[in-house]
Coordinates of C-alpha atoms and ligand atoms in Angstrom, one line a residue:
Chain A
X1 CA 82.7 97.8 117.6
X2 CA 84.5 96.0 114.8
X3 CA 86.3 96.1 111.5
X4 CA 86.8 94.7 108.0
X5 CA 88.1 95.4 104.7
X6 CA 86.0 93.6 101.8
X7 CA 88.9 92.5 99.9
X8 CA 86.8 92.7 96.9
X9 CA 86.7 96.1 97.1
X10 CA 90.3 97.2 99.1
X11 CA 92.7 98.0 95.9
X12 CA 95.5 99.5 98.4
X13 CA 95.2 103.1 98.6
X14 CA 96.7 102.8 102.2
X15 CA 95.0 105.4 103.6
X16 CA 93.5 103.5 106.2
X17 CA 96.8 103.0 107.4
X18 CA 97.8 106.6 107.5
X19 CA 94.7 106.8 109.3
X20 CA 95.2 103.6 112.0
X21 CA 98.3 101.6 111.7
X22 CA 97.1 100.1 114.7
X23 CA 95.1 97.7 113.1
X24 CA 95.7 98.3 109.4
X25 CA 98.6 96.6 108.0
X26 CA 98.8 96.3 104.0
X27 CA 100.1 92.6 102.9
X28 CA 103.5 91.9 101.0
X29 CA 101.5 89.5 98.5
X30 CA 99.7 92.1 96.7
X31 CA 99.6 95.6 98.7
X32 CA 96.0 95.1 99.9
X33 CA 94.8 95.8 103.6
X34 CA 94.3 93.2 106.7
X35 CA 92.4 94.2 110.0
X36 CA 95.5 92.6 112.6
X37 CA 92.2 92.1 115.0
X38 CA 88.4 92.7 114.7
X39 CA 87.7 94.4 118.0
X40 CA 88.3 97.8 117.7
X41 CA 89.3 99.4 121.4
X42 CA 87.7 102.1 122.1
X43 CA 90.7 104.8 121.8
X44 CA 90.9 104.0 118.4
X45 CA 87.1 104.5 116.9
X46 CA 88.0 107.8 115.9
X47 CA 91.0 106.3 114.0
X48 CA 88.6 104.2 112.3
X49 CA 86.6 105.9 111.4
X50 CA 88.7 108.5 109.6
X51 CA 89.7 105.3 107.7
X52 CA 86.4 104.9 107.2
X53 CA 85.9 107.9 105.6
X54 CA 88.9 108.3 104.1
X55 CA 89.0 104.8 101.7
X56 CA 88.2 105.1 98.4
X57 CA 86.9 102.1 97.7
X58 CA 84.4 101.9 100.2
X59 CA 86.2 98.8 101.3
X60 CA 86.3 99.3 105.2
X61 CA 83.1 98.4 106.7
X62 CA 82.1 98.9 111.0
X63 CA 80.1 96.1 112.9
Chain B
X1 CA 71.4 104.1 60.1
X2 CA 69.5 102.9 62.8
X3 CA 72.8 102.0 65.0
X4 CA 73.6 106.1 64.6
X5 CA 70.3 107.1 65.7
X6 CA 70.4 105.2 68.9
X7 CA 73.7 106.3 69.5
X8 CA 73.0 110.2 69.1
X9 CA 69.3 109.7 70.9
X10 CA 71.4 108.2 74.1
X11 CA 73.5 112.0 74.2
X12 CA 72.0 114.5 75.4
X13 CA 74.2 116.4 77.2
X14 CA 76.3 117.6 74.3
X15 CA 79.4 119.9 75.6
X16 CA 82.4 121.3 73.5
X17 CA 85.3 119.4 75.6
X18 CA 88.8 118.4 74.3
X19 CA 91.0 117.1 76.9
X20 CA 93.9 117.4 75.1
X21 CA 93.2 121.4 74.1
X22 CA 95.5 124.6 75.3
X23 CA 92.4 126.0 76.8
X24 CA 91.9 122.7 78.7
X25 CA 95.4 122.7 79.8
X26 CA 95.1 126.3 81.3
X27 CA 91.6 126.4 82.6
X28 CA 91.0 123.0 83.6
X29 CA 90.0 123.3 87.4
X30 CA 86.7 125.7 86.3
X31 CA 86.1 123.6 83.3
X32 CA 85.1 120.8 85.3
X33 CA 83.7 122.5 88.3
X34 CA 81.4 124.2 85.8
X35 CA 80.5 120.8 84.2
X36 CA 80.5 119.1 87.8
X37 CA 77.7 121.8 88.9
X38 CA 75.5 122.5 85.5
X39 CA 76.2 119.3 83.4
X40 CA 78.0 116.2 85.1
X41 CA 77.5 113.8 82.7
X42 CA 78.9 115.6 79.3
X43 CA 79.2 114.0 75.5
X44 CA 81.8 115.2 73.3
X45 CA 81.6 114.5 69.8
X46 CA 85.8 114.9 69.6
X47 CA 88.2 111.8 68.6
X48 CA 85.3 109.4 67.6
X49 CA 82.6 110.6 70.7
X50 CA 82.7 110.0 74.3
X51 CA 81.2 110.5 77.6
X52 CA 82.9 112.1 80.5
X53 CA 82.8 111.4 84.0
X54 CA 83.4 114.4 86.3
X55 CA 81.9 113.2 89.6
X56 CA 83.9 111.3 92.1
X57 CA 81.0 108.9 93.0
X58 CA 80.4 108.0 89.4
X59 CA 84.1 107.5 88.4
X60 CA 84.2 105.1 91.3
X61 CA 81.2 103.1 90.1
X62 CA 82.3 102.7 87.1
X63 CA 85.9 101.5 87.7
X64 CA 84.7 99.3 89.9
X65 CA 82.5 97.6 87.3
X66 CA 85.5 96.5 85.1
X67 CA 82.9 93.9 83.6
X68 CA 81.0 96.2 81.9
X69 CA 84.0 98.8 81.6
X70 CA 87.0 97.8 80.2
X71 CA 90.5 98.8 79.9
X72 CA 91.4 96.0 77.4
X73 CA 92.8 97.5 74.1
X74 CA 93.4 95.5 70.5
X75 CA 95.9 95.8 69.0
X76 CA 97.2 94.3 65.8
X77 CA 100.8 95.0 65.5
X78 CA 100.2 94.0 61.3
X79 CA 97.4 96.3 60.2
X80 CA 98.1 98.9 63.3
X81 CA 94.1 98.5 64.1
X82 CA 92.9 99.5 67.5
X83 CA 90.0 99.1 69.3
X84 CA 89.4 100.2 72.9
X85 CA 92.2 101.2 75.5
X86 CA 92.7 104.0 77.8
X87 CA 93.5 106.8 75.8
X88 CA 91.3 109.0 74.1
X89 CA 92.4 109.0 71.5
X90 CA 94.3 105.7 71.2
X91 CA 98.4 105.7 71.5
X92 CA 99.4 103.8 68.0
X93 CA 102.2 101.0 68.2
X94 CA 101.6 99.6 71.9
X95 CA 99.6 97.9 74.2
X96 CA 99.8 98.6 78.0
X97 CA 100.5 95.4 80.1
X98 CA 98.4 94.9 82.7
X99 CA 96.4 98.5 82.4
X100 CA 95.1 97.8 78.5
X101 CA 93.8 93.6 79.6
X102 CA 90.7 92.4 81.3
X103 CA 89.9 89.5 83.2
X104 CA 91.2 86.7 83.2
X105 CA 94.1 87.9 81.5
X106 CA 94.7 90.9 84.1
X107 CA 94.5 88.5 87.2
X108 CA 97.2 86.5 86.0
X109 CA 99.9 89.6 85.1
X110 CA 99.0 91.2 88.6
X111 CA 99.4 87.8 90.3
X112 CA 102.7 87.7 88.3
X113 CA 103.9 91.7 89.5
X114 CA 102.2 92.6 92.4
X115 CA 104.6 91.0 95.0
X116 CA 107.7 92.9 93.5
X117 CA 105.9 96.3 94.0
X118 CA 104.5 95.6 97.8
X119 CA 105.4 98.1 100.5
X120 CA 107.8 95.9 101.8
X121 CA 109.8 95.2 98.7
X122 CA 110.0 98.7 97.6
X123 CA 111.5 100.2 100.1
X124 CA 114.8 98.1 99.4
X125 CA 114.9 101.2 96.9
X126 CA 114.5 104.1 99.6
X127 CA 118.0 104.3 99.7
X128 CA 118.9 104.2 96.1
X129 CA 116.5 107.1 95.6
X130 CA 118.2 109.5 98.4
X131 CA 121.7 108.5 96.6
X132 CA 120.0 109.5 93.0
X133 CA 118.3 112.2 94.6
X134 CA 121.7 113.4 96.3
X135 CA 123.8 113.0 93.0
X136 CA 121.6 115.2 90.4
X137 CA 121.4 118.4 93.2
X138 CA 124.9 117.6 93.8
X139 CA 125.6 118.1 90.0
X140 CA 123.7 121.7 90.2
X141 CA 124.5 122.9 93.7
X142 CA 127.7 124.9 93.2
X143 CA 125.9 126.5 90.4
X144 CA 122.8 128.0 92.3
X145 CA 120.4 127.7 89.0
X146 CA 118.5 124.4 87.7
X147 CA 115.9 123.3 85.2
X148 CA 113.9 121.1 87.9
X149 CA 112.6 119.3 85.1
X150 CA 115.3 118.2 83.0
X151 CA 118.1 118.2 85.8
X152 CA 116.1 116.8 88.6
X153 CA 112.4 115.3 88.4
X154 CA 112.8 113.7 85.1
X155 CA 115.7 111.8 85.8
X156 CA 115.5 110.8 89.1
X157 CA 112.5 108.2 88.2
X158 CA 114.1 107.5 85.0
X159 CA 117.1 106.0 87.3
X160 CA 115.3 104.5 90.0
X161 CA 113.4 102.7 87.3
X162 CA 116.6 101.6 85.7
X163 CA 117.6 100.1 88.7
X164 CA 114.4 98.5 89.2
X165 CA 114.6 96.8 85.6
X166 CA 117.9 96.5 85.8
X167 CA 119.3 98.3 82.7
X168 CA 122.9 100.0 83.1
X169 CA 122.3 103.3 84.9
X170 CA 123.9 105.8 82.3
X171 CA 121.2 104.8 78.9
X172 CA 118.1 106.5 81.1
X173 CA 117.9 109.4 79.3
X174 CA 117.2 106.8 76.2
X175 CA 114.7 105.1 77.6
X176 CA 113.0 108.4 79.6
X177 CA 113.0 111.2 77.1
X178 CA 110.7 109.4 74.5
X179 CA 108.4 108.3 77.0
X180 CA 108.3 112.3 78.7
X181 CA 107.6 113.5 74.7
X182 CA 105.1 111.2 73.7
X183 CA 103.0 112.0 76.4
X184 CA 103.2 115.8 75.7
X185 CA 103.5 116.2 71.9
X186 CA 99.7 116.8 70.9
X187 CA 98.6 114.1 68.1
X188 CA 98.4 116.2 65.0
X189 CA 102.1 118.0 65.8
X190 CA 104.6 116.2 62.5
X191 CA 107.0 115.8 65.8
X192 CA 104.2 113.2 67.1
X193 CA 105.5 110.0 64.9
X194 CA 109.1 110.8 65.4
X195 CA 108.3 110.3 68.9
X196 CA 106.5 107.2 68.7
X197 CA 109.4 105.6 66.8
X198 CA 111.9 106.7 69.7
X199 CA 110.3 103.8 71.4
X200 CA 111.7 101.2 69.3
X201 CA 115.1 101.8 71.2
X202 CA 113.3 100.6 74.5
X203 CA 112.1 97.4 72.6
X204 CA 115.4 96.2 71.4
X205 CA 117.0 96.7 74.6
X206 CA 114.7 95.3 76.6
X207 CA 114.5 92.2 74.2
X208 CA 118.4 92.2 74.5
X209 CA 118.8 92.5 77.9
X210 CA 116.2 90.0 78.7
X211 CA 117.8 87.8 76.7
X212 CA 120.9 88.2 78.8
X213 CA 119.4 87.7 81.8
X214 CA 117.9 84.1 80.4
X215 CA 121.4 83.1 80.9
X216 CA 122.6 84.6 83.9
X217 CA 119.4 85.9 86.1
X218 CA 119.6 88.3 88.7
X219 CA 117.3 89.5 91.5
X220 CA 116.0 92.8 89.3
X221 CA 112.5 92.7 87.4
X222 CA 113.8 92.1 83.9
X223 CA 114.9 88.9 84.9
X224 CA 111.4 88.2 86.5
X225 CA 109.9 88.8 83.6
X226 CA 112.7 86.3 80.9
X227 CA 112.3 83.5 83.2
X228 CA 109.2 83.8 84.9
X229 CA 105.9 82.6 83.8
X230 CA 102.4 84.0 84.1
X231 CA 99.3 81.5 84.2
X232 CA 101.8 78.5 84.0
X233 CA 103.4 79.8 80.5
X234 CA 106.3 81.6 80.0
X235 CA 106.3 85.4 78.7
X236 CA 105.8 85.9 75.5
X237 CA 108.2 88.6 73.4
X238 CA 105.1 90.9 72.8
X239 CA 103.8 90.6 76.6
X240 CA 107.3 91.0 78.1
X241 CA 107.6 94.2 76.1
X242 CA 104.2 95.7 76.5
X243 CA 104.7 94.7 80.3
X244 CA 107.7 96.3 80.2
X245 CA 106.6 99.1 78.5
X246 CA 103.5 99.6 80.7
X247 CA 105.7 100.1 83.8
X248 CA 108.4 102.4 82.1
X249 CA 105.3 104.8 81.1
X250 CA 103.3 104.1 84.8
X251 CA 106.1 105.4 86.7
X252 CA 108.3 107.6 85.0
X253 CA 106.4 110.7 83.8
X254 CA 103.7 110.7 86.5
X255 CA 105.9 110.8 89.7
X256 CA 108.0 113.7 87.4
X257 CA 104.3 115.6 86.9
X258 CA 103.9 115.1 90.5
X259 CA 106.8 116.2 92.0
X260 CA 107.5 119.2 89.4
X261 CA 103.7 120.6 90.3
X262 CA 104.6 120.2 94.3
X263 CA 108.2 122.0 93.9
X264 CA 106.3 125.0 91.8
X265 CA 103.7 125.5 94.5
X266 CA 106.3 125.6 97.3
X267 CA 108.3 128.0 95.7
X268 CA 104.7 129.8 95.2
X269 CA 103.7 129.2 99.0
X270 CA 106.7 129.7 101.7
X271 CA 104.4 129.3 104.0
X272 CA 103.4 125.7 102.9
X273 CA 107.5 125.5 102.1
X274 CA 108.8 126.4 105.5
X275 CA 106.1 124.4 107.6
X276 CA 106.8 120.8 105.3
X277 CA 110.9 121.7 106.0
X278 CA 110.1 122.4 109.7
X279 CA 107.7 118.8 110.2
X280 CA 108.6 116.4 108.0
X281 CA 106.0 114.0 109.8
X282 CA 103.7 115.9 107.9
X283 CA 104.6 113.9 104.5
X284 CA 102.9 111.0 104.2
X285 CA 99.5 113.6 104.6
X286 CA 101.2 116.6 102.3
X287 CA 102.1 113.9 99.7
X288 CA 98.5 112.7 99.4
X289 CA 97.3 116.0 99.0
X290 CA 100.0 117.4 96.4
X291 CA 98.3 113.9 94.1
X292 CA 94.8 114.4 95.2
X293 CA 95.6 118.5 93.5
X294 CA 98.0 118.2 91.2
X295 CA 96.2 114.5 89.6
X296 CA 99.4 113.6 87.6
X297 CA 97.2 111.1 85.7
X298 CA 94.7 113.6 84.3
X299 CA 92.0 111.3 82.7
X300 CA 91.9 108.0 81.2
X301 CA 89.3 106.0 78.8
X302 CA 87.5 102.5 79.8
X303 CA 85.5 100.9 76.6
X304 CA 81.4 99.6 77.1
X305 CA 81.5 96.2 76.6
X306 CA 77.7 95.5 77.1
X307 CA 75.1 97.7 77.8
X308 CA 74.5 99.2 81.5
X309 CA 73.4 102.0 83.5
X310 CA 74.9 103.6 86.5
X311 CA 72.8 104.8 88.4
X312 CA 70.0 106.1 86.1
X313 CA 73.3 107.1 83.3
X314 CA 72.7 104.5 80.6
X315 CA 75.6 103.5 78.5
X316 CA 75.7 101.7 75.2
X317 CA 78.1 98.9 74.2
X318 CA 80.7 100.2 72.0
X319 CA 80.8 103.9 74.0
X320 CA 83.8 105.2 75.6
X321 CA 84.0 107.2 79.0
X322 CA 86.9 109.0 79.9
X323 CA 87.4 109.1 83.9
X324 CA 88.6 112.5 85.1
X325 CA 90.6 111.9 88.2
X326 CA 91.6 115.2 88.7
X327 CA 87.8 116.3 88.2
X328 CA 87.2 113.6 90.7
X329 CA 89.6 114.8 93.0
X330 CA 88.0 118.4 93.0
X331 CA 84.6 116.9 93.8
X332 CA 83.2 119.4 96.3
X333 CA 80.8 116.6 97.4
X334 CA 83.9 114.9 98.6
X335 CA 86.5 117.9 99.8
X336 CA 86.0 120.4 101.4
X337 CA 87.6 123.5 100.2
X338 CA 88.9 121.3 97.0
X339 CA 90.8 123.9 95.0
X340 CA 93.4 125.1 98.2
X341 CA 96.0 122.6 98.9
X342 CA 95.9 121.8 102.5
X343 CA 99.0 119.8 103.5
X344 CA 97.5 117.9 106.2
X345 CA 93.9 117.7 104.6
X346 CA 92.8 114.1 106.3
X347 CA 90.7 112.0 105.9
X348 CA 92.0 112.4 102.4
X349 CA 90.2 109.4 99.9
X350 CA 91.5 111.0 96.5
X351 CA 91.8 108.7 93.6
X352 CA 95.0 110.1 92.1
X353 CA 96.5 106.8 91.6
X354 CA 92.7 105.2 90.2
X355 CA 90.1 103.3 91.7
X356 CA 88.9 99.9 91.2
X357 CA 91.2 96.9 90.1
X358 CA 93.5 98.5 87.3
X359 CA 94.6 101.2 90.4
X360 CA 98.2 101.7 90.8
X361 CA 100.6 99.2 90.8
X362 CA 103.6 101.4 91.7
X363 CA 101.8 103.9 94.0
X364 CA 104.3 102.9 97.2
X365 CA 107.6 103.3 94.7
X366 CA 106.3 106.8 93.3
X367 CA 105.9 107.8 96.6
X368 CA 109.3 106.7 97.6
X369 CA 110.8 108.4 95.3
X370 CA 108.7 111.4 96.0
X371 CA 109.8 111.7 99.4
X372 CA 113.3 111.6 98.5
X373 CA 112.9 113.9 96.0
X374 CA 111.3 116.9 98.0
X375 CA 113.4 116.0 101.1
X376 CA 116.7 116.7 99.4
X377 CA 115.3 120.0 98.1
X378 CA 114.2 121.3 101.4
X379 CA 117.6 119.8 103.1
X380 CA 119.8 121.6 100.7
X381 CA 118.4 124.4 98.5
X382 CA 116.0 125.1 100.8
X383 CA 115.3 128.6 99.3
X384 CA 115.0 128.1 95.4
X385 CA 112.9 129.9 93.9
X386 CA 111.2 129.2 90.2
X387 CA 111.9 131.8 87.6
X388 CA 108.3 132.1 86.8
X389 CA 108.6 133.6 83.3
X390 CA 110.2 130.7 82.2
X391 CA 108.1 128.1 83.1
X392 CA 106.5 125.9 79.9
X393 CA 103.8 123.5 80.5
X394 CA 103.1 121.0 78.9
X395 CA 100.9 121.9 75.3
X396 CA 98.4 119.1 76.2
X397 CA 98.0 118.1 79.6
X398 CA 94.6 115.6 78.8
X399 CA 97.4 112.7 79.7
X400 CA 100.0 113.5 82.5
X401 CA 99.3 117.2 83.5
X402 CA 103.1 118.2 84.1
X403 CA 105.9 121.2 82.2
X404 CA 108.3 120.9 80.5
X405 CA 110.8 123.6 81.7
X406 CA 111.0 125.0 85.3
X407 CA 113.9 127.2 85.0
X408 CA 115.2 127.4 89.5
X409 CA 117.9 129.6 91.6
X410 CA 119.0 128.9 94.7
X411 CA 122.3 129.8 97.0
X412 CA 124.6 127.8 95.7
X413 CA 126.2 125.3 97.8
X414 CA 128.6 122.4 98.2
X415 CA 128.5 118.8 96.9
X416 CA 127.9 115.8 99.6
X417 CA 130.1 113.6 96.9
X418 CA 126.8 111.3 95.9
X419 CA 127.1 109.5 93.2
X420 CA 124.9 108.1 90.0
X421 CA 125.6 104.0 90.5
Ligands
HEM501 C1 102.7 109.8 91.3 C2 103.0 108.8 90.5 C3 101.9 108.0 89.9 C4 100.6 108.2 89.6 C5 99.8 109.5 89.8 C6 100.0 107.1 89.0 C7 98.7 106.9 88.6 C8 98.1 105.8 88.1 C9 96.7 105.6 87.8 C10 95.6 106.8 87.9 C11 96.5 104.4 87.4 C12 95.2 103.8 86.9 C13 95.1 103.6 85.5 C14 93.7 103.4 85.0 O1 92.7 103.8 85.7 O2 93.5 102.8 83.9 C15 97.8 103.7 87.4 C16 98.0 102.4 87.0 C17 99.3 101.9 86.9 N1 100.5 102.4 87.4 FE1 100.7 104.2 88.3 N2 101.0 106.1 88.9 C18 102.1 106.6 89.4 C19 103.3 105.9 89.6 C20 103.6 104.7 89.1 C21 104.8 104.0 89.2 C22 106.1 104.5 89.9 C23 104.7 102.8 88.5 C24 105.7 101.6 88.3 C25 106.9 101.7 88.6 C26 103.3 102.7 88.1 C27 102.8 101.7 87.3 C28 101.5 101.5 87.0 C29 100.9 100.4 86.4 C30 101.7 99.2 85.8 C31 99.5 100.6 86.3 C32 98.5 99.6 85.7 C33 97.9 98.8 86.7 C34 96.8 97.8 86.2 O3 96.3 98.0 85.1 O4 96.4 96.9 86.9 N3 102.7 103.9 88.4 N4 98.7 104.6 87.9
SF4_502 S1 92.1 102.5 102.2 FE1 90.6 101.1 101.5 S2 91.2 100.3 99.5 FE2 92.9 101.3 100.5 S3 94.1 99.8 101.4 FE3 92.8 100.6 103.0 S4 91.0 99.4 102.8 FE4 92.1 99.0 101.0

């Protein structure tokens, strides 16, 4: 599996990385979210997808 | 005649709502789970007519859509005519900087702030808040009583944001009381004009100060905003102030609603209390919760600028809709359980702080000073307890649902020797 954040959508609620700082990381420029890799390992799909679920903006998207 | 005809065919689901109301301000969380379940799409024929959105999904949709629903307000500062906004009904005298523009003029303001507010550079005020927060109970402790309100929440934001602007520390109370009236005196109280005018304080000194710091910058925002220039040009006096103005009244009431409504229900709840004091991993989750129930930012207004329909609710250009967050963040279709406070409720996608592109700017400083705030209760009065017959809300609560007194006791205790500077 792996991840993205539509930055058209992402407005920096943050709660994906409450929910997986693992790969989350919000930027210093303007507060939105970056995926630090794609690939999601498997330990942390349940991470994901609570940060899925959990965005407001419908900005995180699974492939 | 035939404009009024269209516009009255397009309502048809009329409903009796004033935000801004006493019975609003008391019965709110029914009001809109009754509207949510029989009649989600509402039209009330108060302050000039408008639609309400009380469904999370909807209120999503449409601030994501800021081309067909916008923020931007006009405002002629000669006749005092308004148009548009995001109040219902308009504030006179002001424009909000970047929350009342649209594209393209929005894009360039952000681009111009949003670096200043990033995770990264606001916690260079972490430890400013604990000192704040650590001064104020320190001027209360030995005397085991406090107004939470006026001796803690309402000037611990009002000095953080200060120091953010850069303003000497001791004129807060200047700057935050008008700002904490105006957003609870109703419209048609005589008090309501007075209040307005205790702005015009705020406007000289930021024009003076910004003046100063033409001359001799330093590294805090109102010197940002006197030299700095947004889309190539400098700042004009009217922007700078409106800018200025937008994130004195973003940050300084809501974080006081917030934090006043979370100190209540731990007083209400030891249970909650003692388990936050015992785990204090458990804030970042309890925080998000305490906005998602509380929903300092009760509604606010975007304008129709052409006309559209969202998903099969057609709106016509000229309409307003006011977005209820907090009915949002009630959404049963969204939480489960939505009208108990669960401190580590998770996945937790409320929209306290907005959705779509006007959302928070100051979301990571609020809940900076948040943290600091509630941590220094539960480190050192520990076991207050809020006089409940004295408590005053606020009369309207349709803009910032927070009080105005919350009379506390405590054990008293001794000082840590914190200091305001
Ligand atoms: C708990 C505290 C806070 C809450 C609940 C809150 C809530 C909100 C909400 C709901 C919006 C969206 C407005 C809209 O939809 O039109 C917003 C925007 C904004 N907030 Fe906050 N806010 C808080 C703290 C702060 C702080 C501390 C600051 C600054 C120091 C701030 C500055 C702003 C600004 C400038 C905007 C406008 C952004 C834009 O239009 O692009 N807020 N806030
Ligand atoms: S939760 Fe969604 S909108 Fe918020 S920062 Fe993460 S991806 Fe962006």
């Amino acid at each position: 599996m792996k991840v993205r954040v539509d930055d058209r959508l992402c407005q920096g609620h943050a709660m994906c990385t409450l929910a997986c700082p693992e790969l989350f990381e919000l930027s210093d420029e303007d507060g939105h979210a970056f995926v630090r890799q794609a690939d999601v390992p498997p330990e942390l799909a349940e991470k994901i997808e609570q940060a899925v679920r959990g965005c407001p903006e419908g900005a995180i998207q699974t492939y | 005649m035939e404009l009024q005809m269209d516009r009255y065919a397009a309502q048809q689901n009329p409903v009796d709502f004033d935000h801004h109301s006493a019975d609003h301000a008391a019965n709110w969380p029914s009001a809109f789970a009754e509207l949510r379940a029989n009649n989600p799409r509402p039209w009330s024929e108060r302050h000039g007519g408008f639609w309400i959105a009380t469904k999370f999904k909807d209120i999503v949709s449409i601030g994501q859509r800021p081309d067909f629903f916008s923020a931007h307000k006009d405002y002629d500062p000669v006749t005092g005519a308004i148009a548009g906004g995001i109040s219902i009904p308009a504030i006179p005298g002001l424009r909000g900087v970047p929350n009342e523009t649209a594209s393209p003029e929005w894009d360039g303001v952000r681009t111009f702030i949003n670096r200043r507010f990033s995770p990264r550079a606001v916690e260079a005020f972490r430890l400013k808040a604990q000192q704040f927060a650590a001064a104020l109970i320190d001027d209360v402790i030995e005397t085991g009583r406090f107004d939470i309100v006026e001796d803690f929440t309402n000037p611990m934001p009002a000095l953080v944001t200060m120091e953010l602007f850069g303003f000497p520390l001791d004129e807060w109370r200047a700057f935050a009381d008008p700002f904490h009236k105006i957003i609870y005196t109703p419209r048609d109280d005589p008090e309501f004009p007075n209040t307005v005018r205790g702005l015009d304080y705020f406007r000289q000194r930021v024009e003076e100060v910004a003046a100063l710091r033409r001359i001799e910058p330093r590294d805090d925002l109102l010197s940002h905003f006197a030299n700095g220039s947004i889309d190539g040009k400098p700042l004009d006096g009217e922007t700078l102030y409106n800018l200025a103005f937008n994130i004195l009244a973003g940050g300084v009431d809501t974080t006081t609603a917030l934090t006043s409504n979370t100190l209540i229900h731990l007083s209400r709840h030891p249970e909650d209390r003692e388990r936050l004091r015992s785990d204090r991993a458990l804030m970042p989750l309890a925080r998000e919760e305490f906005v998602r129930f509380f929903s300092p930012i009760h509604a606010l207004a975007r304008n129709v600028v052409e006309d559209v329909e969202v998903d099969g609710w057609s709106f016509k250009k000229g309409e307003r809709v006011l977005l209820a967050y907090s009915s949002a963040n009630r959404d049963p279709d969204v939480f489960d359980d939505p009208d108990r406070v669960i401190l580590d409720r998770f996945p937790n996608k409320h929209i306290g702080f907005g959705a779509g592109m006007h959302r928070c700017v100051g979301s990571f400083l609020a809940r900076i000073m948040f943290e600091a705030m509630i941590n220094e209760v539960l480190d050192r009065i520990p076991d207050y307890q809020v006089v409940e017959e004295e408590l005053v809300v606020y009369p309207t609560i349709g803009n910032i649902n927070g009080w105005v007194h919350i009379p506390a006791t405590f054990t008293p205790g001794t000082k840590v020797g914190a200091r305001i500077e």
